[in-house]
Tab-separated table of C-alpha atoms and ligand atoms in Angstrom:
chain	number	residue	atom	x	y	z
A	1100	MET	CA	-17.075	-21.871	1.695
A	1101	ILE	CA	-17.457	-23.384	5.136
A	1102	ASN	CA	-20.248	-22.475	7.506
A	1103	ASN	CA	-22.340	-24.046	10.256
A	1104	ALA	CA	-25.012	-21.344	10.260
A	1105	SER	CA	-26.544	-19.144	7.577
A	1106	LEU	CA	-25.925	-15.401	7.570
A	1107	GLY	CA	-29.569	-14.844	8.470
A	1108	GLU	CA	-29.231	-17.150	11.482
A	1109	ILE	CA	-26.062	-15.383	12.614
A	1110	GLY	CA	-27.732	-11.984	12.185
A	1111	ARG	CA	-30.729	-13.063	14.239
A	1112	MET	CA	-28.432	-14.340	17.022
A	1113	MET	CA	-26.917	-10.872	17.177
A	1114	LEU	CA	-30.346	-9.245	17.343
A	1115	GLU	CA	-31.304	-11.502	20.248
A	1116	ALA	CA	-28.163	-10.558	22.189
A	1117	ASP	CA	-27.808	-7.496	24.409
A	1118	THR	CA	-24.083	-6.954	24.079
A	1119	ILE	CA	-21.868	-7.639	21.078
A	1120	LEU	CA	-18.124	-7.081	20.814
A	1121	LEU	CA	-16.468	-6.992	17.390
A	1122	PHE	CA	-12.850	-8.047	16.861
A	1123	PRO	CA	-11.064	-6.941	13.663
A	1124	HIS	CA	-7.572	-8.340	13.054
A	1125	VAL	CA	-4.418	-6.606	14.333
A	1126	SER	CA	-3.183	-3.700	12.203
A	1127	PRO	CA	-6.765	-3.405	11.004
A	1128	ASP	CA	-7.199	-2.563	7.321
A	1129	GLY	CA	-10.114	-1.021	5.452
A	1130	ASP	CA	-11.976	-4.306	5.201
A	1131	ALA	CA	-11.540	-5.320	8.838
A	1132	LEU	CA	-12.580	-1.892	10.154
A	1133	GLY	CA	-15.164	-1.170	7.455
A	1134	SER	CA	-16.869	-4.516	8.090
A	1135	CYS	CA	-16.858	-3.937	11.856
A	1136	ALA	CA	-18.073	-0.341	11.536
A	1137	ALA	CA	-20.959	-1.418	9.279
A	1138	LEU	CA	-22.012	-4.187	11.664
A	1139	CYS	CA	-21.583	-1.996	14.731
A	1140	ARG	CA	-23.649	0.852	13.270
A	1141	ALA	CA	-26.394	-1.527	12.137
A	1142	LEU	CA	-26.587	-3.288	15.525
A	1143	ARG	CA	-26.644	-0.032	17.462
A	1144	GLY	CA	-29.411	1.114	15.160
A	1145	GLU	CA	-31.413	-1.840	16.472
A	1146	GLY	CA	-30.761	-0.841	20.072
A	1147	ARG	CA	-27.986	-3.369	20.757
A	1148	THR	CA	-24.898	-2.431	22.767
A	1149	ALA	CA	-22.058	-2.939	20.289
A	1150	TRP	CA	-18.394	-1.953	20.253
A	1151	ILE	CA	-15.339	-2.575	18.100
A	1152	LEU	CA	-12.535	-3.658	20.417
A	1153	LEU	CA	-8.988	-2.733	19.356
A	1154	ASP	CA	-5.589	-2.925	21.018
A	1155	GLU	CA	-4.159	-0.042	19.006
A	1156	PRO	CA	-5.395	3.292	17.677
A	1157	VAL	CA	-7.487	3.424	14.509
A	1158	PRO	CA	-5.141	4.125	11.544
A	1159	GLU	CA	-5.356	7.795	10.567
A	1160	TYR	CA	-6.569	7.110	7.006
A	1161	LEU	CA	-9.513	5.108	8.337
A	1162	SER	CA	-10.330	7.327	11.312
A	1163	PHE	CA	-13.037	9.153	9.349
A	1164	MET	CA	-15.153	6.020	9.817
A	1165	ASP	CA	-14.858	5.845	13.607
A	1166	THR	CA	-17.568	7.922	15.100
A	1167	GLU	CA	-17.305	6.509	18.590
A	1168	TYR	CA	-17.546	2.865	17.649
A	1169	CYS	CA	-13.975	1.832	18.435
A	1170	THR	CA	-12.537	1.396	21.908
A	1171	GLU	CA	-9.342	0.073	23.464
A	1172	ASP	CA	-11.113	-0.380	26.816
A	1173	MET	CA	-11.107	-4.143	27.427
A	1174	ASP	CA	-13.810	-3.649	30.082
A	1175	VAL	CA	-16.207	-1.698	27.880
A	1176	VAL	CA	-18.521	-4.724	28.204
A	1177	ASN	CA	-17.846	-7.098	31.067
A	1178	SER	CA	-19.344	-10.352	29.953
A	1179	PRO	CA	-20.315	-10.001	26.279
A	1180	ASP	CA	-23.194	-12.110	24.981
A	1181	ILE	CA	-21.549	-12.401	21.578
A	1182	CYS	CA	-17.992	-11.881	20.372
A	1183	VAL	CA	-17.463	-11.756	16.615
A	1184	CYS	CA	-14.068	-11.972	14.952
A	1185	VAL	CA	-14.236	-10.178	11.635
A	1186	ASP	CA	-11.900	-10.664	8.639
A	1187	CYS	CA	-9.699	-13.036	10.662
A	1188	SER	CA	-10.056	-16.509	12.030
A	1189	GLU	CA	-6.997	-17.193	14.102
A	1190	GLU	CA	-6.393	-16.146	17.685
A	1191	SER	CA	-2.914	-14.976	16.695
A	1192	ARG	CA	-4.489	-12.291	14.512
A	1193	PHE	CA	-6.241	-10.613	17.406
A	1194	ALA	CA	-3.342	-11.181	19.737
A	1195	ASP	CA	-3.869	-9.302	22.973
A	1196	ARG	CA	-7.640	-9.466	22.744
A	1197	ALA	CA	-7.939	-13.268	22.531
A	1198	GLY	CA	-8.790	-13.586	26.243
A	1199	LYS	CA	-11.652	-11.143	25.858
A	1200	PHE	CA	-12.861	-12.890	22.695
A	1201	ASN	CA	-12.960	-16.222	24.478
A	1202	ALA	CA	-14.937	-14.676	27.352
A	1203	GLY	CA	-17.872	-14.224	24.949
A	1204	LYS	CA	-20.853	-16.464	25.769
A	1205	THR	CA	-21.174	-17.130	22.025
A	1206	LYS	CA	-18.281	-16.781	19.597
A	1207	ILE	CA	-18.854	-16.101	15.919
A	1208	CYS	CA	-16.434	-15.815	12.986
A	1209	LEU	CA	-17.144	-13.931	9.754
A	1210	ASP	CA	-14.302	-14.091	7.257
A	1211	HIS	CA	-13.269	-14.385	3.617
A	1212	HIS	CA	-9.805	-15.906	3.949
A	1213	ALA	CA	-9.593	-19.151	2.025
A	1214	THR	CA	-6.876	-20.451	4.364
A	1215	SER	CA	-9.211	-20.127	7.354
A	1216	GLY	CA	-10.466	-23.224	9.090
A	1217	SER	CA	-13.628	-23.399	11.187
A	1218	PHE	CA	-13.417	-21.123	14.175
A	1219	GLY	CA	-15.831	-20.156	16.958
A	1220	ASP	CA	-19.218	-21.634	17.896
A	1221	TYR	CA	-20.743	-20.343	14.672
A	1222	TYR	CA	-18.815	-19.450	11.566
A	1223	TYR	CA	-19.362	-18.274	8.018
A	1224	ILE	CA	-16.167	-18.212	5.977
A	1225	ASP	CA	-16.271	-17.736	2.214
A	1226	GLY	CA	-12.970	-17.434	0.362
A	1227	GLU	CA	-14.850	-16.503	-2.817
A	1228	GLU	CA	-15.951	-13.169	-1.390
A	1229	ALA	CA	-13.673	-10.279	-2.349
A	1230	ALA	CA	-14.051	-8.690	1.072
A	1231	THR	CA	-15.548	-9.553	4.429
A	1232	ALA	CA	-17.579	-6.374	3.906
A	1233	GLN	CA	-19.504	-8.205	1.157
A	1234	ILE	CA	-20.399	-10.896	3.706
A	1235	ILE	CA	-21.554	-8.221	6.161
A	1236	PHE	CA	-23.727	-6.651	3.461
A	1237	LYS	CA	-25.359	-10.018	2.758
A	1238	LEU	CA	-25.780	-10.662	6.487
A	1239	LEU	CA	-27.613	-7.355	6.972
A	1240	LYS	CA	-29.900	-8.055	4.022
A	1241	GLU	CA	-30.625	-11.652	5.041
A	1242	THR	CA	-31.409	-10.482	8.563
A	1243	GLY	CA	-33.704	-7.780	7.231
A	1244	LEU	CA	-31.667	-4.972	8.793
A	1245	PRO	CA	-31.764	-1.544	7.170
A	1246	VAL	CA	-28.591	-0.389	5.400
A	1247	SER	CA	-28.283	3.341	6.116
A	1248	PRO	CA	-25.959	5.517	4.020
A	1249	ASP	CA	-23.420	5.386	6.907
A	1250	VAL	CA	-23.495	1.599	6.972
A	1251	ALA	CA	-23.251	1.467	3.172
A	1252	GLU	CA	-20.188	3.738	3.263
A	1253	SER	CA	-18.379	1.445	5.720
A	1254	ILE	CA	-19.116	-1.512	3.471
A	1255	TYR	CA	-17.790	0.431	0.493
A	1256	VAL	CA	-14.535	1.080	2.404
A	1257	GLY	CA	-14.089	-2.668	2.935
A	1258	ILE	CA	-14.807	-3.598	-0.662
A	1259	SER	CA	-12.815	-0.787	-2.255
A	1260	THR	CA	-9.690	-1.352	-0.149
A	1261	ASP	CA	-9.663	-5.171	-0.324
A	1262	THR	CA	-10.109	-5.141	-4.101
A	1263	GLY	CA	-7.429	-2.468	-4.594
A	1264	SER	CA	-10.070	-0.116	-6.020
A	1265	PHE	CA	-11.648	-2.931	-8.023
A	1266	GLN	CA	-8.333	-3.919	-9.642
A	1267	HIS	CA	-7.539	-7.218	-7.901
A	1268	SER	CA	-8.682	-10.513	-9.382
A	1269	ASN	CA	-11.028	-11.049	-6.434
A	1270	THR	CA	-13.280	-8.395	-8.030
A	1271	THR	CA	-16.357	-10.055	-9.508
A	1272	ALA	CA	-19.692	-9.153	-11.029
A	1273	ASP	CA	-21.108	-9.666	-7.531
A	1274	THR	CA	-18.663	-7.074	-6.179
A	1275	HIS	CA	-19.907	-4.543	-8.723
A	1276	ARG	CA	-23.565	-5.426	-8.120
A	1277	ILE	CA	-23.157	-4.910	-4.369
A	1278	THR	CA	-21.286	-1.662	-5.006
A	1279	ALA	CA	-24.077	-0.469	-7.313
A	1280	GLU	CA	-26.520	-1.098	-4.469
A	1281	LEU	CA	-24.299	0.909	-2.122
A	1282	PHE	CA	-24.488	3.855	-4.534
A	1283	GLU	CA	-28.277	3.508	-4.579
A	1284	LEU	CA	-28.284	3.511	-0.781
A	1285	GLY	CA	-26.754	6.975	-0.840
A	1286	ILE	CA	-22.995	6.719	-0.251
A	1287	ASP	CA	-20.925	9.878	-0.630
A	1288	HIS	CA	-18.458	8.391	-3.112
A	1289	THR	CA	-16.279	11.494	-3.446
A	1290	LYS	CA	-15.855	11.741	0.345
A	1291	LEU	CA	-14.819	8.103	0.528
A	1292	VAL	CA	-12.328	8.300	-2.350
A	1293	VAL	CA	-10.752	11.495	-1.006
A	1294	ASN	CA	-10.373	10.015	2.480
A	1295	LEU	CA	-9.026	6.671	1.300
A	1296	TYR	CA	-6.852	7.568	-1.673
A	1297	GLN	CA	-6.319	11.300	-1.984
A	1298	SER	CA	-5.154	12.353	1.464
A	1299	SER	CA	-1.479	11.330	1.447
A	1300	SER	CA	0.595	13.119	4.047
A	1301	TYR	CA	3.989	14.607	3.220
A	1302	SER	CA	5.673	12.087	5.528
A	1303	ARG	CA	4.000	9.292	3.636
A	1304	LEU	CA	5.366	10.494	0.293
A	1305	LYS	CA	8.827	10.907	1.816
A	1306	MET	CA	8.666	7.373	3.185
A	1307	GLU	CA	7.571	6.015	-0.173
A	1308	SER	CA	10.461	7.651	-1.960
A	1309	GLU	CA	12.963	6.346	0.603
A	1310	ILE	CA	11.529	2.831	0.393
A	1311	MET	CA	11.638	2.913	-3.417
A	1312	GLY	CA	15.299	3.852	-3.130
A	1313	LYS	CA	15.908	0.593	-1.260
A	1314	MET	CA	14.065	-1.586	-3.745
A	1315	GLU	CA	15.737	-4.699	-5.146
A	1316	LEU	CA	14.650	-6.255	-8.413
A	1317	LEU	CA	15.169	-10.026	-8.374
A	1318	SER	CA	14.876	-12.898	-10.829
A	1319	ASP	CA	15.340	-10.797	-13.948
A	1320	GLY	CA	12.796	-8.251	-12.780
A	1321	ARG	CA	10.044	-10.736	-12.015
A	1322	ALA	CA	10.140	-9.992	-8.288
A	1323	ALA	CA	10.548	-6.771	-6.340
A	1324	MET	CA	11.359	-6.384	-2.673
A	1325	SER	CA	11.870	-3.498	-0.288
A	1326	TYR	CA	11.657	-2.795	3.429
A	1327	VAL	CA	11.188	-0.232	6.153
A	1328	THR	CA	12.852	-0.147	9.562
A	1329	GLN	CA	11.824	1.711	12.700
A	1330	GLU	CA	14.872	3.911	12.233
A	1331	MET	CA	13.707	4.947	8.749
A	1332	LEU	CA	10.271	5.794	10.146
A	1333	ASP	CA	11.741	7.794	13.031
A	1334	GLU	CA	13.989	9.796	10.695
A	1335	ASN	CA	10.972	10.810	8.597
A	1336	GLU	CA	8.626	11.239	11.558
A	1337	ALA	CA	6.407	8.693	9.856
A	1338	LEU	CA	4.295	5.811	11.118
A	1339	LEU	CA	4.062	2.296	9.792
A	1340	GLU	CA	0.585	3.111	8.514
A	1341	ASP	CA	2.266	5.649	6.185
A	1342	CYS	CA	3.648	2.608	4.342
A	1343	GLU	CA	0.228	1.079	3.662
A	1344	GLY	CA	-0.003	0.436	-0.067
A	1345	VAL	CA	3.742	0.472	-0.734
A	1346	VAL	CA	3.691	-3.217	-1.637
A	1347	ASP	CA	1.253	-2.373	-4.427
A	1348	ILE	CA	3.691	0.169	-5.883
A	1349	LEU	CA	6.305	-2.614	-6.022
A	1350	ARG	CA	3.857	-4.955	-7.733
A	1351	ASN	CA	2.833	-2.258	-10.231
A	1352	ILE	CA	6.264	-2.245	-11.875
A	1353	ARG	CA	6.125	-3.627	-15.405
A	1354	GLY	CA	7.299	-7.240	-15.521
A	1355	VAL	CA	7.107	-7.743	-11.751
A	1356	GLU	CA	4.921	-10.689	-10.804
A	1357	LEU	CA	5.770	-11.038	-7.099
A	1358	ALA	CA	6.311	-8.212	-4.634
A	1359	ALA	CA	7.355	-8.379	-1.005
A	1360	PHE	CA	7.512	-5.526	1.467
A	1361	LEU	CA	9.132	-6.080	4.864
A	1362	LYS	CA	8.192	-3.938	7.851
A	1363	GLU	CA	9.868	-3.849	11.229
A	1364	LYS	CA	7.200	-3.880	13.924
A	1365	ASN	CA	7.710	-4.484	17.649
A	1366	GLY	CA	11.033	-6.204	17.057
A	1367	GLU	CA	9.607	-8.591	14.463
A	1368	ILE	CA	9.371	-8.426	10.684
A	1369	LYS	CA	5.936	-8.304	9.111
A	1370	VAL	CA	6.002	-9.401	5.484
A	1371	SER	CA	3.371	-8.193	3.009
A	1372	MET	CA	3.285	-9.955	-0.337
A	1373	ARG	CA	1.429	-9.507	-3.609
A	1374	ALA	CA	1.213	-11.456	-6.873
A	1375	LYS	CA	0.124	-9.767	-10.081
A	1376	SER	CA	-1.443	-12.294	-12.422
A	1377	TYR	CA	-0.375	-15.931	-12.068
A	1378	GLY	CA	1.835	-16.047	-8.955
A	1379	ASN	CA	0.840	-17.434	-5.562
A	1380	VAL	CA	2.161	-15.608	-2.504
A	1381	ASP	CA	-0.093	-17.474	-0.096
A	1382	SER	CA	2.092	-20.543	-0.637
A	1383	ILE	CA	5.111	-18.574	0.592
A	1384	ALA	CA	3.277	-16.988	3.556
A	1385	VAL	CA	1.912	-20.325	4.762
A	1386	LYS	CA	5.451	-21.765	4.950
A	1387	TYR	CA	6.193	-19.198	7.652
A	1388	GLY	CA	2.985	-19.504	9.651
A	1389	GLY	CA	1.110	-16.754	7.807
A	1390	GLY	CA	-1.599	-16.833	5.188
A	1391	GLY	CA	-4.054	-14.694	3.275
A	1392	HIS	CA	-5.030	-15.069	-0.342
A	1393	VAL	CA	-3.304	-16.339	-3.499
A	1394	LYS	CA	-2.476	-12.788	-4.611
A	1395	ALA	CA	-2.209	-10.996	-1.254
A	1396	ALA	CA	-0.726	-12.693	1.759
A	1397	GLY	CA	1.518	-12.044	4.722
A	1398	CYS	CA	3.453	-13.565	7.584
A	1399	THR	CA	5.525	-12.495	10.563
A	1400	LEU	CA	9.195	-13.450	10.911
A	1401	SER	CA	10.945	-13.433	14.299
A	1402	MET	CA	14.408	-12.447	13.098
A	1403	SER	CA	16.433	-9.380	12.215
A	1404	MET	CA	15.625	-7.304	9.137
A	1405	ASP	CA	18.836	-8.452	7.442
A	1406	GLU	CA	17.976	-12.099	8.052
A	1407	ALA	CA	14.405	-11.557	6.887
A	1408	ARG	CA	15.604	-9.854	3.706
A	1409	ASP	CA	17.958	-12.770	3.005
A	1410	LEU	CA	15.161	-15.252	3.580
A	1411	MET	CA	12.633	-13.446	1.390
A	1412	ARG	CA	15.211	-12.839	-1.339
A	1413	ARG	CA	15.819	-16.591	-1.381
A	1414	GLU	CA	12.090	-17.376	-1.411
A	1415	LEU	CA	11.397	-14.986	-4.278
A	1416	CYS	CA	14.300	-16.300	-6.352
A	1417	GLU	CA	13.534	-19.977	-5.672
A	1418	TYR	CA	9.881	-19.433	-6.555
A	1419	TRP	CA	10.632	-19.645	-10.268
A	1420	GLU	CA	12.577	-22.878	-9.944
A	1421	LYS	CA	9.485	-24.799	-8.863
B	1931	5GP	P1	-1.372	-7.200	3.975
B	1931	5GP	O1	-0.177	-7.454	3.145
B	1931	5GP	O2	-2.263	-6.168	3.358
B	1931	5GP	O3	-1.063	-6.959	5.406
B	1931	5GP	O4	-2.187	-8.548	3.962
B	1931	5GP	C1	-2.587	-9.179	2.776
B	1931	5GP	C2	-3.508	-10.313	3.089
B	1931	5GP	O5	-2.821	-11.329	3.807
B	1931	5GP	C3	-4.685	-9.918	3.960
B	1931	5GP	O6	-5.816	-10.609	3.494
B	1931	5GP	C4	-4.297	-10.368	5.328
B	1931	5GP	O7	-5.406	-10.669	6.072
B	1931	5GP	C5	-3.427	-11.567	5.063
B	1931	5GP	N1	-2.346	-11.647	6.055
B	1931	5GP	C6	-1.375	-10.738	6.269
B	1931	5GP	N2	-0.563	-11.128	7.254
B	1931	5GP	C7	-1.019	-12.325	7.688
B	1931	5GP	C8	-0.598	-13.247	8.709
B	1931	5GP	O8	0.391	-13.050	9.422
B	1931	5GP	N3	-1.341	-14.385	8.830
B	1931	5GP	C9	-2.440	-14.636	8.045
B	1931	5GP	N4	-3.116	-15.783	8.240
B	1931	5GP	N5	-2.848	-13.799	7.090
B	1931	5GP	C10	-2.164	-12.657	6.897
B	1932	MN	MN1	-10.363	-8.668	4.111
């Protein structure tokens, strides 16, 4: 863990500010948006002006959480007192919003990525936490802020999605203790599970079956790789967000230790990687300017899909030679 302020101190700074802008990472996931939504709701509850600033729409499967907290309007607050980057600690991960972030009078970083360095005027980064949402929960408690059922539900979204429904090795006793508290705070667990995991669209299932058809098993079945192109999405009238979770299907195959899923996005290739039990995909991601965690990491490759597939095939095969 690295920090230059306690969570209580950071929380109190936010309470003393008038305007707070929250910055989740690009292609925000359940943890990035859940953490931001929890913080935003809690701060608004204390009379602060708070917004989650995005440069893309909220993914459909997470939109049930956005009750007018998210905006793409860069001018929603002109000169924010505090800007907080949440679940990311590199400017490259909030891309088009970096200028706005840096316009904050005070910049704060809350994150759980072990590869993160110090970032912002004040930072609290703990790679031991399963989700940034756990850090937000602790921040609210240490600041003495009430955790309403709505806030608790957003925190649950972060924890549940970043732990793969409590399956990943980042899941700890602490994760379960926090989750037990969320239940006691009145979350609607069925609503959350249905929204997150039981609302697959037809186009999503069609995409999954097409992607599975393109899967390659490498290194005697110890690695699995597949990909999706814009053309494949267009043909199925699907969106990239319909492929969320596909990398986990690849990893779930018996005998597979490493999984890589390549996605074409804005002319670049976004690589999502997972390890099952002893592998380390962070070491691969870091080689290409990315990062994440030992068992879940990613990077972006500026090359064609064919080149990216060749590169990742080589990486996955060479992994076992080390
Ligand atoms: P996902 O595969 O779900 O997109 O990402 C898995 C993990 O790797 C997440 O914790 C995510 O934040 C991290 N990650 C994904 N892509 C990148 C990247 O390009 N750079 C960094 N530093 N981390 C990434
Ligand atoms: Mn996270």
